Coordinates of N, CA and C in Angstrom, one line a residue:
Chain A
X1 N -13.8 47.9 -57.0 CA -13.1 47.0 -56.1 C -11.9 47.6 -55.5
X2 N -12.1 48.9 -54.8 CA -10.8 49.2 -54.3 C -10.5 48.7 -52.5
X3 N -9.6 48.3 -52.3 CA -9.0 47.7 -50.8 C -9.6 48.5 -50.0
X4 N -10.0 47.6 -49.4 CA -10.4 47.5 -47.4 C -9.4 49.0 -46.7
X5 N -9.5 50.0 -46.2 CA -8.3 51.3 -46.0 C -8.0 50.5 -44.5
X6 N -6.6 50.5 -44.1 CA -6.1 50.2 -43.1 C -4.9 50.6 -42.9
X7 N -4.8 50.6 -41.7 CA -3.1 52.0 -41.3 C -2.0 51.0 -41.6
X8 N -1.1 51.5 -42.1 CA 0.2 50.8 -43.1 C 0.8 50.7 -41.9
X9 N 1.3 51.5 -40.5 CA 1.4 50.4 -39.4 C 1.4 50.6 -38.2
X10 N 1.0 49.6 -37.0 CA 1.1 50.0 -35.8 C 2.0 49.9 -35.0
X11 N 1.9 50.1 -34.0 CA 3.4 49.5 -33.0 C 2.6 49.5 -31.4
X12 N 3.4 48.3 -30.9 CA 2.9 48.1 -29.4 C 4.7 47.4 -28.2
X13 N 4.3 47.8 -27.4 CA 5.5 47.0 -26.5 C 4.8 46.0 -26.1
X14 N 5.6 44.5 -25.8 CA 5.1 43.3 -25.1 C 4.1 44.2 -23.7
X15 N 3.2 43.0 -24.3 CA 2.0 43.0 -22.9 C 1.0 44.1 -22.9
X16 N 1.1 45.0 -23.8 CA 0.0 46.2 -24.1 C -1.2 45.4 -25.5
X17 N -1.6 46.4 -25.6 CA -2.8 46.2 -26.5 C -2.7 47.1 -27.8
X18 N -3.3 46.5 -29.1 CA -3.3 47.0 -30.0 C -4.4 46.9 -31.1
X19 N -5.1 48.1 -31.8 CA -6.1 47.8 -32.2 C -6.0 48.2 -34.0
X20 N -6.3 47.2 -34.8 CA -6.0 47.3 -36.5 C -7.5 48.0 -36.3
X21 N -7.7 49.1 -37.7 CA -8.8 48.9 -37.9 C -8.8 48.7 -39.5
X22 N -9.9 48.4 -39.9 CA -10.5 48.0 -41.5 C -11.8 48.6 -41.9
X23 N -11.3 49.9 -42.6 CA -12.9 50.8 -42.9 C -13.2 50.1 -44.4
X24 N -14.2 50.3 -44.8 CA -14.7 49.5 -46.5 C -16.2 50.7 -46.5
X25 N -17.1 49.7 -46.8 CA -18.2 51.0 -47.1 C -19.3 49.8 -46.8
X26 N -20.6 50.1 -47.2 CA -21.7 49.4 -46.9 C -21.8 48.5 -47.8
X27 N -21.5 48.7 -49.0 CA -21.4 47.3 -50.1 C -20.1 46.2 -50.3
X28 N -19.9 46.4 -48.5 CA -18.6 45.2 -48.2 C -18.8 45.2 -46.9
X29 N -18.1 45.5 -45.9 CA -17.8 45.5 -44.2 C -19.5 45.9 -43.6
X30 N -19.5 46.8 -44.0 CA -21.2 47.3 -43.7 C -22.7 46.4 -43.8
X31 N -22.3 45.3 -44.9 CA -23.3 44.8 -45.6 C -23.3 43.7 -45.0
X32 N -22.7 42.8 -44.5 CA -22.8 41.2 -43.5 C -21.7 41.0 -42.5
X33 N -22.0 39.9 -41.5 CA -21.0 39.6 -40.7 C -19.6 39.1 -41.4
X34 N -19.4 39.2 -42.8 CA -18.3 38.1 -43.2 C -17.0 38.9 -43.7
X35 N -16.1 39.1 -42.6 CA -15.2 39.5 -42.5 C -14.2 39.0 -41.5
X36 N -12.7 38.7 -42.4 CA -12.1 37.9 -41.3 C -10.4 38.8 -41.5
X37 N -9.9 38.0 -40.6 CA -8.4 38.6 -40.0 C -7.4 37.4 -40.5
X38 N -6.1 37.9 -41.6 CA -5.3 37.0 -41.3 C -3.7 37.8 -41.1
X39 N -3.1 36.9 -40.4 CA -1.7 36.9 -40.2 C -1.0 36.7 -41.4
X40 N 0.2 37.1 -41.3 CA 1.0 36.3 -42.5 C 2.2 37.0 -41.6
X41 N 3.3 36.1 -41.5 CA 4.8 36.5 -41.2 C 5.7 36.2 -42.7
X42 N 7.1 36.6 -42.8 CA 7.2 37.5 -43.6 C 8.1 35.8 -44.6
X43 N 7.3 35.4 -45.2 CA 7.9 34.2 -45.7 C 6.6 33.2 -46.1
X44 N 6.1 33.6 -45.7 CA 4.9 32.5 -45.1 C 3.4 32.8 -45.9
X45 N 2.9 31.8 -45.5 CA 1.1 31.7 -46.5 C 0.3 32.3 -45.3
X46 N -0.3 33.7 -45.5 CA -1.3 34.0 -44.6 C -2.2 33.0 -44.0
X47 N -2.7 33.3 -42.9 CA -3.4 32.2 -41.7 C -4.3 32.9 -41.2
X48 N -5.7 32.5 -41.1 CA -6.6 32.5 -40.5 C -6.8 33.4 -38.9
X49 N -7.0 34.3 -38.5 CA -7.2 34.8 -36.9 C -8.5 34.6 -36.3
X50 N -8.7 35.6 -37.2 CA -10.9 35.9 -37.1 C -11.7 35.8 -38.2
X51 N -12.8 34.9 -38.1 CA -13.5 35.0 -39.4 C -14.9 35.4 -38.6
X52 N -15.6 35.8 -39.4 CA -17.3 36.0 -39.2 C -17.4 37.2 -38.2
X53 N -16.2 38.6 -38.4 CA -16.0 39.4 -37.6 C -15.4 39.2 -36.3
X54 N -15.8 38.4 -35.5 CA -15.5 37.6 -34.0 C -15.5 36.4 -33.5
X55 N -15.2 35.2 -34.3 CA -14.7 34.0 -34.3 C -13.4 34.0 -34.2
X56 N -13.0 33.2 -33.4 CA -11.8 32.5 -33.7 C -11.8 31.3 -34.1
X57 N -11.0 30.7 -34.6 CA -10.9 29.6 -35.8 C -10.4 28.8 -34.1
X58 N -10.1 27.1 -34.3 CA -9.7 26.6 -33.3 C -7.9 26.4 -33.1
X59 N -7.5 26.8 -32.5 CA -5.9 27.2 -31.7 C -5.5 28.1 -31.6
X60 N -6.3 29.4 -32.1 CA -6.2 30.5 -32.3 C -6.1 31.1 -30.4
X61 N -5.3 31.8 -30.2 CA -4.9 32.5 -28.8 C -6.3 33.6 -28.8
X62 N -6.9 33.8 -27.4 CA -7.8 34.2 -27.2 C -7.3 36.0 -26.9
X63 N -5.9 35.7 -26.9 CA -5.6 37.8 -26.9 C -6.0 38.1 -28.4
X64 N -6.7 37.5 -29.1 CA -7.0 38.1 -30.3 C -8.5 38.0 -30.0
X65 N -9.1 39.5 -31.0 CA -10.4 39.5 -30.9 C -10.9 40.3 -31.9
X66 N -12.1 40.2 -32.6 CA -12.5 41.1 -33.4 C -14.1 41.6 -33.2
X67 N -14.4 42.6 -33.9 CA -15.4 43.5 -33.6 C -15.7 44.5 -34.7
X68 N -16.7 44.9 -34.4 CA -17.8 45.2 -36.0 C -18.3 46.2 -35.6
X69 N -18.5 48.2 -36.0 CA -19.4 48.8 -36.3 C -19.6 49.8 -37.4
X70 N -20.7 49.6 -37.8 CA -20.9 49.6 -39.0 C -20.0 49.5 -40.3
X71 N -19.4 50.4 -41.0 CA -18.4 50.1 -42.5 C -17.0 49.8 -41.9
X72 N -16.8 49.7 -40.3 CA -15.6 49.2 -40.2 C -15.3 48.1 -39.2
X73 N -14.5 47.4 -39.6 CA -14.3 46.2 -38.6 C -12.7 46.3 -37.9
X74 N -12.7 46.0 -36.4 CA -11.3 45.9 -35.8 C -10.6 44.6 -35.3
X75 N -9.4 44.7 -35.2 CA -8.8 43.7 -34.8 C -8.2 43.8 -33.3
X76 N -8.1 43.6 -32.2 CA -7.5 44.2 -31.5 C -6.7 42.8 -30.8
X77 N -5.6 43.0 -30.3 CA -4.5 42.0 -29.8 C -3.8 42.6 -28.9
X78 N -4.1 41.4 -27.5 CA -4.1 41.8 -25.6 C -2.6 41.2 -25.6
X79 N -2.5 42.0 -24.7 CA -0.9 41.4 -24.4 C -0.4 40.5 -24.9
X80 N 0.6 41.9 -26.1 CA 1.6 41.6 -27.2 C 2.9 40.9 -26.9
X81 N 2.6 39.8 -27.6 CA 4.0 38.9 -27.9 C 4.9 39.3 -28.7
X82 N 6.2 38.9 -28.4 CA 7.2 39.2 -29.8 C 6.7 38.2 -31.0
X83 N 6.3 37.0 -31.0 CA 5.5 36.3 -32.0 C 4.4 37.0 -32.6
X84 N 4.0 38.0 -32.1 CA 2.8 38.7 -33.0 C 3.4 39.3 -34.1
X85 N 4.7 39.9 -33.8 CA 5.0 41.0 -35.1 C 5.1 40.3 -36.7
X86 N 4.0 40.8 -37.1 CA 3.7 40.4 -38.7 C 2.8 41.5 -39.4
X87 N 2.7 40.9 -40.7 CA 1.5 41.5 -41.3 C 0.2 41.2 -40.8
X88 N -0.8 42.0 -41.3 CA -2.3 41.6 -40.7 C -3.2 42.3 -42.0
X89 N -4.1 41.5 -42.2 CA -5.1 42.1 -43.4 C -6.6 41.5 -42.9
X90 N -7.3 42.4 -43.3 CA -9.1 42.4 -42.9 C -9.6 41.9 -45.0
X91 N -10.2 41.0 -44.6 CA -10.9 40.5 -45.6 C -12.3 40.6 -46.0
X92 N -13.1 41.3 -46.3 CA -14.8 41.2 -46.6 C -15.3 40.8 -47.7
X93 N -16.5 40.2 -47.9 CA -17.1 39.8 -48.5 C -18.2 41.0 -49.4
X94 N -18.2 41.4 -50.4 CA -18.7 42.5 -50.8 C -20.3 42.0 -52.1
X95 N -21.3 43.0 -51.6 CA -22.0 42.5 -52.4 C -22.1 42.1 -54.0
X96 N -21.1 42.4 -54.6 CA -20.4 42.1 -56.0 C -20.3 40.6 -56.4
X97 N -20.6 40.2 -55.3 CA -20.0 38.7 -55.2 C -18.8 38.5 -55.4
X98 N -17.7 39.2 -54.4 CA -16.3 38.8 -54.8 C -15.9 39.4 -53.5
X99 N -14.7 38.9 -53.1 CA -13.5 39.6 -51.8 C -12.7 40.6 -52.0
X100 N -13.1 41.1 -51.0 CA -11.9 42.6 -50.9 C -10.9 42.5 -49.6
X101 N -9.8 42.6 -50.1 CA -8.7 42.6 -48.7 C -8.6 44.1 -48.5
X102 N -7.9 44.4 -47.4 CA -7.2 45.5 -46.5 C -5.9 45.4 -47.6
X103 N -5.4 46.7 -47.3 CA -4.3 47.1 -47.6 C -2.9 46.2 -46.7
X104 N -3.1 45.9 -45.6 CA -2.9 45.2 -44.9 C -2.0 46.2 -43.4
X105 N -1.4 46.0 -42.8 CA -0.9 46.7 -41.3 C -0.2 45.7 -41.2
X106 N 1.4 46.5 -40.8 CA 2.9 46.0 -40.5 C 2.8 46.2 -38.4
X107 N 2.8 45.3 -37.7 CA 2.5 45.3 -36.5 C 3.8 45.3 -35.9
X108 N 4.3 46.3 -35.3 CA 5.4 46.2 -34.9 C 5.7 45.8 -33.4
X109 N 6.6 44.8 -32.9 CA 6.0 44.8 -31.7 C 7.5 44.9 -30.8
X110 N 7.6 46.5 -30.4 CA 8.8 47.0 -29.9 C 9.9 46.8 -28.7
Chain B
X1 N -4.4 15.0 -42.4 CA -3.4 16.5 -42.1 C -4.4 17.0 -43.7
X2 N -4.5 18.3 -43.0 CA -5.1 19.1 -44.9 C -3.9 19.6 -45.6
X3 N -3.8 19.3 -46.8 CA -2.7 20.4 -47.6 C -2.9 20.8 -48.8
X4 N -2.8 21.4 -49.2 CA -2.9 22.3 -50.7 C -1.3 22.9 -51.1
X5 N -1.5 22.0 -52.0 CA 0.1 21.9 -52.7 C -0.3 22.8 -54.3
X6 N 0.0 23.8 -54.3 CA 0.1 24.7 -55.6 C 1.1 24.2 -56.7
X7 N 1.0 24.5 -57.8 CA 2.2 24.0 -58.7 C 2.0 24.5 -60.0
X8 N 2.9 25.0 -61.3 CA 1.9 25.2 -62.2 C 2.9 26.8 -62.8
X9 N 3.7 27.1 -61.4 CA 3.9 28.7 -61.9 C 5.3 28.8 -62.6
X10 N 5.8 29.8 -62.9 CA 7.4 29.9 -63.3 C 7.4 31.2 -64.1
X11 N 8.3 31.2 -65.1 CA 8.4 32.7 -66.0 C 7.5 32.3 -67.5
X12 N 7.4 33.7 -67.7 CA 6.6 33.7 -69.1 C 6.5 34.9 -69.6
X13 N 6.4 34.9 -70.8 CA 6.6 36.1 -71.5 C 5.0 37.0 -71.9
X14 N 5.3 38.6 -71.4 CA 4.3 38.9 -71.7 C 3.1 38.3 -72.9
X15 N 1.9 38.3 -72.5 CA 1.0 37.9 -73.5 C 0.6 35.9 -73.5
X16 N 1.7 35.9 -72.6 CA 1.4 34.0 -72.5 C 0.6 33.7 -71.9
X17 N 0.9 32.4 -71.5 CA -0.3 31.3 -71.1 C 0.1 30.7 -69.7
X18 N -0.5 30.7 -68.8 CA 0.5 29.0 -67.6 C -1.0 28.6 -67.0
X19 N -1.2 27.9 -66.3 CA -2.5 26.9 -65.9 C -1.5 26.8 -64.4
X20 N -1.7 27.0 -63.3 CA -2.1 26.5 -62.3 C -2.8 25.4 -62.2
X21 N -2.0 24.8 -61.0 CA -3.0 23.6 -59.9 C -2.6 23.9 -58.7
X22 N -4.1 23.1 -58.4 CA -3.9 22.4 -56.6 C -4.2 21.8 -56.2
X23 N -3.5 21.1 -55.8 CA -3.7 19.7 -55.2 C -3.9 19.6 -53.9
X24 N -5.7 19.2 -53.5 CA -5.8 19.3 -52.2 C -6.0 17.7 -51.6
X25 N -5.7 17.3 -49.9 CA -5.5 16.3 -49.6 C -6.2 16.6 -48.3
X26 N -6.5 15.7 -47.7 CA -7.1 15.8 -46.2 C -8.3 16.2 -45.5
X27 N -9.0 16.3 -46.1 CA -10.2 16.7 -46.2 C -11.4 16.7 -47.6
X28 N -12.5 16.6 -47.2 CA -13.6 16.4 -48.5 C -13.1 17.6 -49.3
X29 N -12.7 17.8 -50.5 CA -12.5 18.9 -51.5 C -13.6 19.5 -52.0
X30 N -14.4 18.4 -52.5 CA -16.1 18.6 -53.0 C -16.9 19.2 -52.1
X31 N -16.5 19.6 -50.9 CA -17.6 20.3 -50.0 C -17.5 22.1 -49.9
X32 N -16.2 22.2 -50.3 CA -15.9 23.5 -50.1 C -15.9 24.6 -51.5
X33 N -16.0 25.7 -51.1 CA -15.7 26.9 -51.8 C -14.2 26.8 -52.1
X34 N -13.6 27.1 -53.4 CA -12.0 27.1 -52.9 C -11.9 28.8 -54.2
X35 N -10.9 29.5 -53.3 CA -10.7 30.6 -54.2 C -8.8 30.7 -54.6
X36 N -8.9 31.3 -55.0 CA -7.1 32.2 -55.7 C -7.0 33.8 -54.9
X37 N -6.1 33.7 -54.6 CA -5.8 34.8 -53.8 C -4.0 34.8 -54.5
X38 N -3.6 35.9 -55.0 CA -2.5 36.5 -55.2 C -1.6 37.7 -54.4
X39 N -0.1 37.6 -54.5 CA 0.4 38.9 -53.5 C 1.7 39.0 -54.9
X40 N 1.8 40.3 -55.0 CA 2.6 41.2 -55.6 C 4.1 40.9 -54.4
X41 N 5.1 40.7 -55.2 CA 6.6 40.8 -54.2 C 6.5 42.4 -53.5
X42 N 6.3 41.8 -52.4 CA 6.0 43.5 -50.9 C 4.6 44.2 -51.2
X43 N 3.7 43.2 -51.6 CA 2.6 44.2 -51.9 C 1.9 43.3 -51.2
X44 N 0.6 43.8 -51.2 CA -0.5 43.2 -50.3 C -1.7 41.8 -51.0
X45 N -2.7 41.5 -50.1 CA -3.4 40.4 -50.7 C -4.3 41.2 -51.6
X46 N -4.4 39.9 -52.8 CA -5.2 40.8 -53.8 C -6.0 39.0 -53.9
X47 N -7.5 39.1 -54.0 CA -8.0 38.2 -54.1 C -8.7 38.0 -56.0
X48 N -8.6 36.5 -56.6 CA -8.5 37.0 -58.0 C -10.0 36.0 -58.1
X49 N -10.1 35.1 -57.6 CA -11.4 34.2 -58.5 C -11.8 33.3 -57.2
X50 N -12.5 32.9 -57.3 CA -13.0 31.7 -56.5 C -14.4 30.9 -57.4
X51 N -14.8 29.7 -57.4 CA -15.5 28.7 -57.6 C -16.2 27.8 -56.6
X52 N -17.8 27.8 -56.8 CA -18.3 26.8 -55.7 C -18.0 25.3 -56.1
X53 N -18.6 24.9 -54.5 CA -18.6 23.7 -54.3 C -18.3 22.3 -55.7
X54 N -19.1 22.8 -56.7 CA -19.7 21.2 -57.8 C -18.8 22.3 -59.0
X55 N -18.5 23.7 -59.3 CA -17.7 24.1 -60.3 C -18.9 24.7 -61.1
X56 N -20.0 24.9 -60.7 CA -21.4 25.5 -61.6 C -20.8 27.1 -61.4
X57 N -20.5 27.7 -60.4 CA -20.6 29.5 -60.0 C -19.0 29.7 -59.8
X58 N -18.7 30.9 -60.8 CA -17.3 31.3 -60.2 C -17.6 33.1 -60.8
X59 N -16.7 33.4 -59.9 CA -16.6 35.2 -59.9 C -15.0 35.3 -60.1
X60 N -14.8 36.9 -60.5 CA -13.7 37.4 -60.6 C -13.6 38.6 -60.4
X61 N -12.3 38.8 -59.9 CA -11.9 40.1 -60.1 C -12.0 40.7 -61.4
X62 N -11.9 41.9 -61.5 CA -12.4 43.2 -62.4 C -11.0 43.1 -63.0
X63 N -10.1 42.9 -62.7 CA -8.4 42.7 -63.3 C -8.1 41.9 -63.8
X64 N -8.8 40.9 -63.7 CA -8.5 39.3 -64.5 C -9.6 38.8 -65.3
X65 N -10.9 39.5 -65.1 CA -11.9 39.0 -65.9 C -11.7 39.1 -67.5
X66 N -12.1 37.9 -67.8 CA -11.9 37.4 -68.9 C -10.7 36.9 -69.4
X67 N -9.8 37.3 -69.0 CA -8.6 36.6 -69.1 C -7.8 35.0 -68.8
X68 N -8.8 34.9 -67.2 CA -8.5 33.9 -66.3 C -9.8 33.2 -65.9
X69 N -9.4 31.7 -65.7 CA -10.9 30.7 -65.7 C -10.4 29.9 -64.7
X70 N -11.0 29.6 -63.1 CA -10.7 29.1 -62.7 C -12.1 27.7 -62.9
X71 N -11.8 26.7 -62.4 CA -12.2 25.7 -62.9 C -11.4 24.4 -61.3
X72 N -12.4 23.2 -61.2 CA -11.9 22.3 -60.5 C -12.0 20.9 -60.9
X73 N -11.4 19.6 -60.5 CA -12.3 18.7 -61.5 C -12.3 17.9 -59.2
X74 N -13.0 17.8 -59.0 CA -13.6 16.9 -57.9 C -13.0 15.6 -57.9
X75 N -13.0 15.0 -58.9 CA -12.6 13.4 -58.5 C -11.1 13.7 -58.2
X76 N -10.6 14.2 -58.6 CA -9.3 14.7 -59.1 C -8.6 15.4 -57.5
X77 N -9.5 16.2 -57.2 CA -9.4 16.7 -56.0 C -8.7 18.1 -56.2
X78 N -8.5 18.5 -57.3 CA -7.6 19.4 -58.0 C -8.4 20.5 -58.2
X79 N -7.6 22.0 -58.0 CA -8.4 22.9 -58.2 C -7.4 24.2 -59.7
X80 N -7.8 24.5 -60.1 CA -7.3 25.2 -61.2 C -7.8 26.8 -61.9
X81 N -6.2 27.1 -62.0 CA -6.6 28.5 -62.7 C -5.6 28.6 -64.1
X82 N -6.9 28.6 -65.1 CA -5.6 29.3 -66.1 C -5.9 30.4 -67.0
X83 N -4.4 31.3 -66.8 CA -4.0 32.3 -67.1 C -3.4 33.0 -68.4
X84 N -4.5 33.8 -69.3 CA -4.1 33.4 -70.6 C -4.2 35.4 -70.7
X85 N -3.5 35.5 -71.9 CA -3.3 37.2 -71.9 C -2.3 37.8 -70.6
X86 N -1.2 36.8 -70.2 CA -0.9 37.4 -69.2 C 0.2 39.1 -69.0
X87 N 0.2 39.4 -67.9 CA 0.6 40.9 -68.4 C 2.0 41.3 -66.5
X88 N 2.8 42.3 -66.8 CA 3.5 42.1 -66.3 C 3.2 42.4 -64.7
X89 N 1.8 42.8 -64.5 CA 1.1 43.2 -63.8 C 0.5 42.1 -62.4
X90 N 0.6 40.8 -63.5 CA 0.5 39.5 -63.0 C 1.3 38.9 -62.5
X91 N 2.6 39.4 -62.3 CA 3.8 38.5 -61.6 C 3.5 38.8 -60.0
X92 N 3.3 37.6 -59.7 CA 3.0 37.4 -57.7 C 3.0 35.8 -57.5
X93 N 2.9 36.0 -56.3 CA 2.7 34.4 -55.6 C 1.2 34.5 -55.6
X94 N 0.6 33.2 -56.3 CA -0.8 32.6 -56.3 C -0.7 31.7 -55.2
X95 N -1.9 32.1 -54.4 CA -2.3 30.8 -53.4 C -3.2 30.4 -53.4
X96 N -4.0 29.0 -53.4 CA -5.0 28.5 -53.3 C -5.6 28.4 -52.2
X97 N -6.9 28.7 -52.1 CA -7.9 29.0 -50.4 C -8.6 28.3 -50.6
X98 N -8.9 27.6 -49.2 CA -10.1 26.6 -49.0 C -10.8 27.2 -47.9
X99 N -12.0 27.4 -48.7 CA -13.1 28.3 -47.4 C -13.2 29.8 -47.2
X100 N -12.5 30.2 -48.0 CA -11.8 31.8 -47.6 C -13.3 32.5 -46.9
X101 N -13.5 33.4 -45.6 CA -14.3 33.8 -44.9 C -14.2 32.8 -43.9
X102 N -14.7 31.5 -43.7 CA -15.2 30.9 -43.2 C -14.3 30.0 -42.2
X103 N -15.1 29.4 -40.8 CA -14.2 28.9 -40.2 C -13.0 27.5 -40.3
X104 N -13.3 27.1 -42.1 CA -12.4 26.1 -42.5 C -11.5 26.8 -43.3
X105 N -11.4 28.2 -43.5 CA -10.0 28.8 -44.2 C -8.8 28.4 -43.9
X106 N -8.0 28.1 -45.3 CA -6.9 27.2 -45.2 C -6.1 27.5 -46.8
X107 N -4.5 27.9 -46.3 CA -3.8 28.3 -47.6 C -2.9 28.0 -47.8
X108 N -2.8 27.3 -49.0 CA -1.4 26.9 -49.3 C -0.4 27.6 -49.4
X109 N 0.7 27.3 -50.1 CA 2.0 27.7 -50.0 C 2.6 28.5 -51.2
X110 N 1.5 28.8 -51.8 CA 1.8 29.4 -53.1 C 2.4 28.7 -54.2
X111 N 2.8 29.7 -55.2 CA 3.4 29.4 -56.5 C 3.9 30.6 -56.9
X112 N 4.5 31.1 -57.7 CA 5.3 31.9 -58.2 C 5.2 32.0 -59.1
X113 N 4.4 33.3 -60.1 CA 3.9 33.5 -61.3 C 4.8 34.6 -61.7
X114 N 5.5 34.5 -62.9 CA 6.3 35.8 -62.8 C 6.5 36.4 -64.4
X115 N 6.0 37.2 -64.8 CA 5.9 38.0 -66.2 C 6.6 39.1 -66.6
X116 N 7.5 38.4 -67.6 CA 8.7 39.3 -68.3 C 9.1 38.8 -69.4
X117 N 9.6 40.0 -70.1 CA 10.3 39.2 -71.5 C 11.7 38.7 -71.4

């Protein structure tokens, strides 16, 4: 059961683009669509972005997007708000029958 | 409004005991998956147990197995973990998940488990 590998952190200036990624292996990210994105600011109970690789849950801002090929899934987020800067973690569902999070990514937004 | 109100945590001395709850409101409780998801102070998500729908199927992490039983009672609306053999390893904020994967993911506010002598 070792964590989802994901870059400890990015950085973007307002209005550019930024892309997380989340590598795992075939017996997690590889193996089904069920992999999701959550936020967490720095106090706060992680929240929902992306589930099912490229859903958005409903209020969710559409500069968020996610995307699947093969053992790795991304997150990418379109013109950067100063409200974006937080943590971010990729979640998969692994054939073990249990979840594996990301290491998570500190998003800096400069 | 949905909420999941955690409760249940505090200090404890290596090798103890504490039981978690959660108290969920605003939605059917009985319909969902609900899991435990834990975070280390500055460390990342670490997911520990989850239980289906009726309380028949639960899984666990490889770190807590056997140690930790999560469990729910439906009428109650209440969802539960308790934590026996605990170790200093286990001090984090516990949060209760409704749905985790799926487009009704939803997390409470934690609790505060904290293991020391």
């Amino acid at each position: 059961q070792s964590a989802l590998t994901q870059p400890a952190s990015v950085s973007g200036s307002p209005g550019q683009s930024i892309t997380i990624s989340c590598t795992g292996t075939i017996d997690d990210v590889g193996n089904d669509n069920l992999v999701s994105w959550y936020q967490q600011h720095p106090g706060k109970a992680p929240k929902v972005m992306i589930y099912e690789v490229n859903k958005r849950p409903s209020g969710i801002s559409n500069r968020f997007s996610g995307s699947k090929s093969g053992n790795t899934a991304s997150l990418t987020i379109s013109g950067l708000q100063a409200e974006d800067e937080a943590d971010y973690y990729c979640c998969s569902y692994a054939i073990s029958s249990t979840l594996i999070f990301g290491g998570g990514t500190k998003l800096t937004v400069l | 409004e949905v909420r999941l109100v955690e409760s249940g945590g505090g200090l404890v001395q290596p090798g103890g005991s504490l039981r978690l709850s959660c108290a969920a409101s605003g939605f059917t409780f009985s319909g969902y998956w609900m899991h435990w998801v834990r975070q280390a102070p500055g460390k990342g998500l670490v997911w520990v147990s989850r239980i289906n729908s009726d309380g028949t199927n639960t899984d666990y992490a490889d770190s807590v197995k056997g140690r930790f039983t999560i469990s729910r009672d439906n009428p109650k609306n209440t969802l539960y973990l308790q934590m026996n053999g605990l170790r200093a390893e286990d001090t984090a904020v516990y949060y209760c998940v409704r749905g985790a994967l799926y487009r009704d993911d939803f997390w409470g506010q934690g609790s505060l488990v904290a293991v020391s002598s």
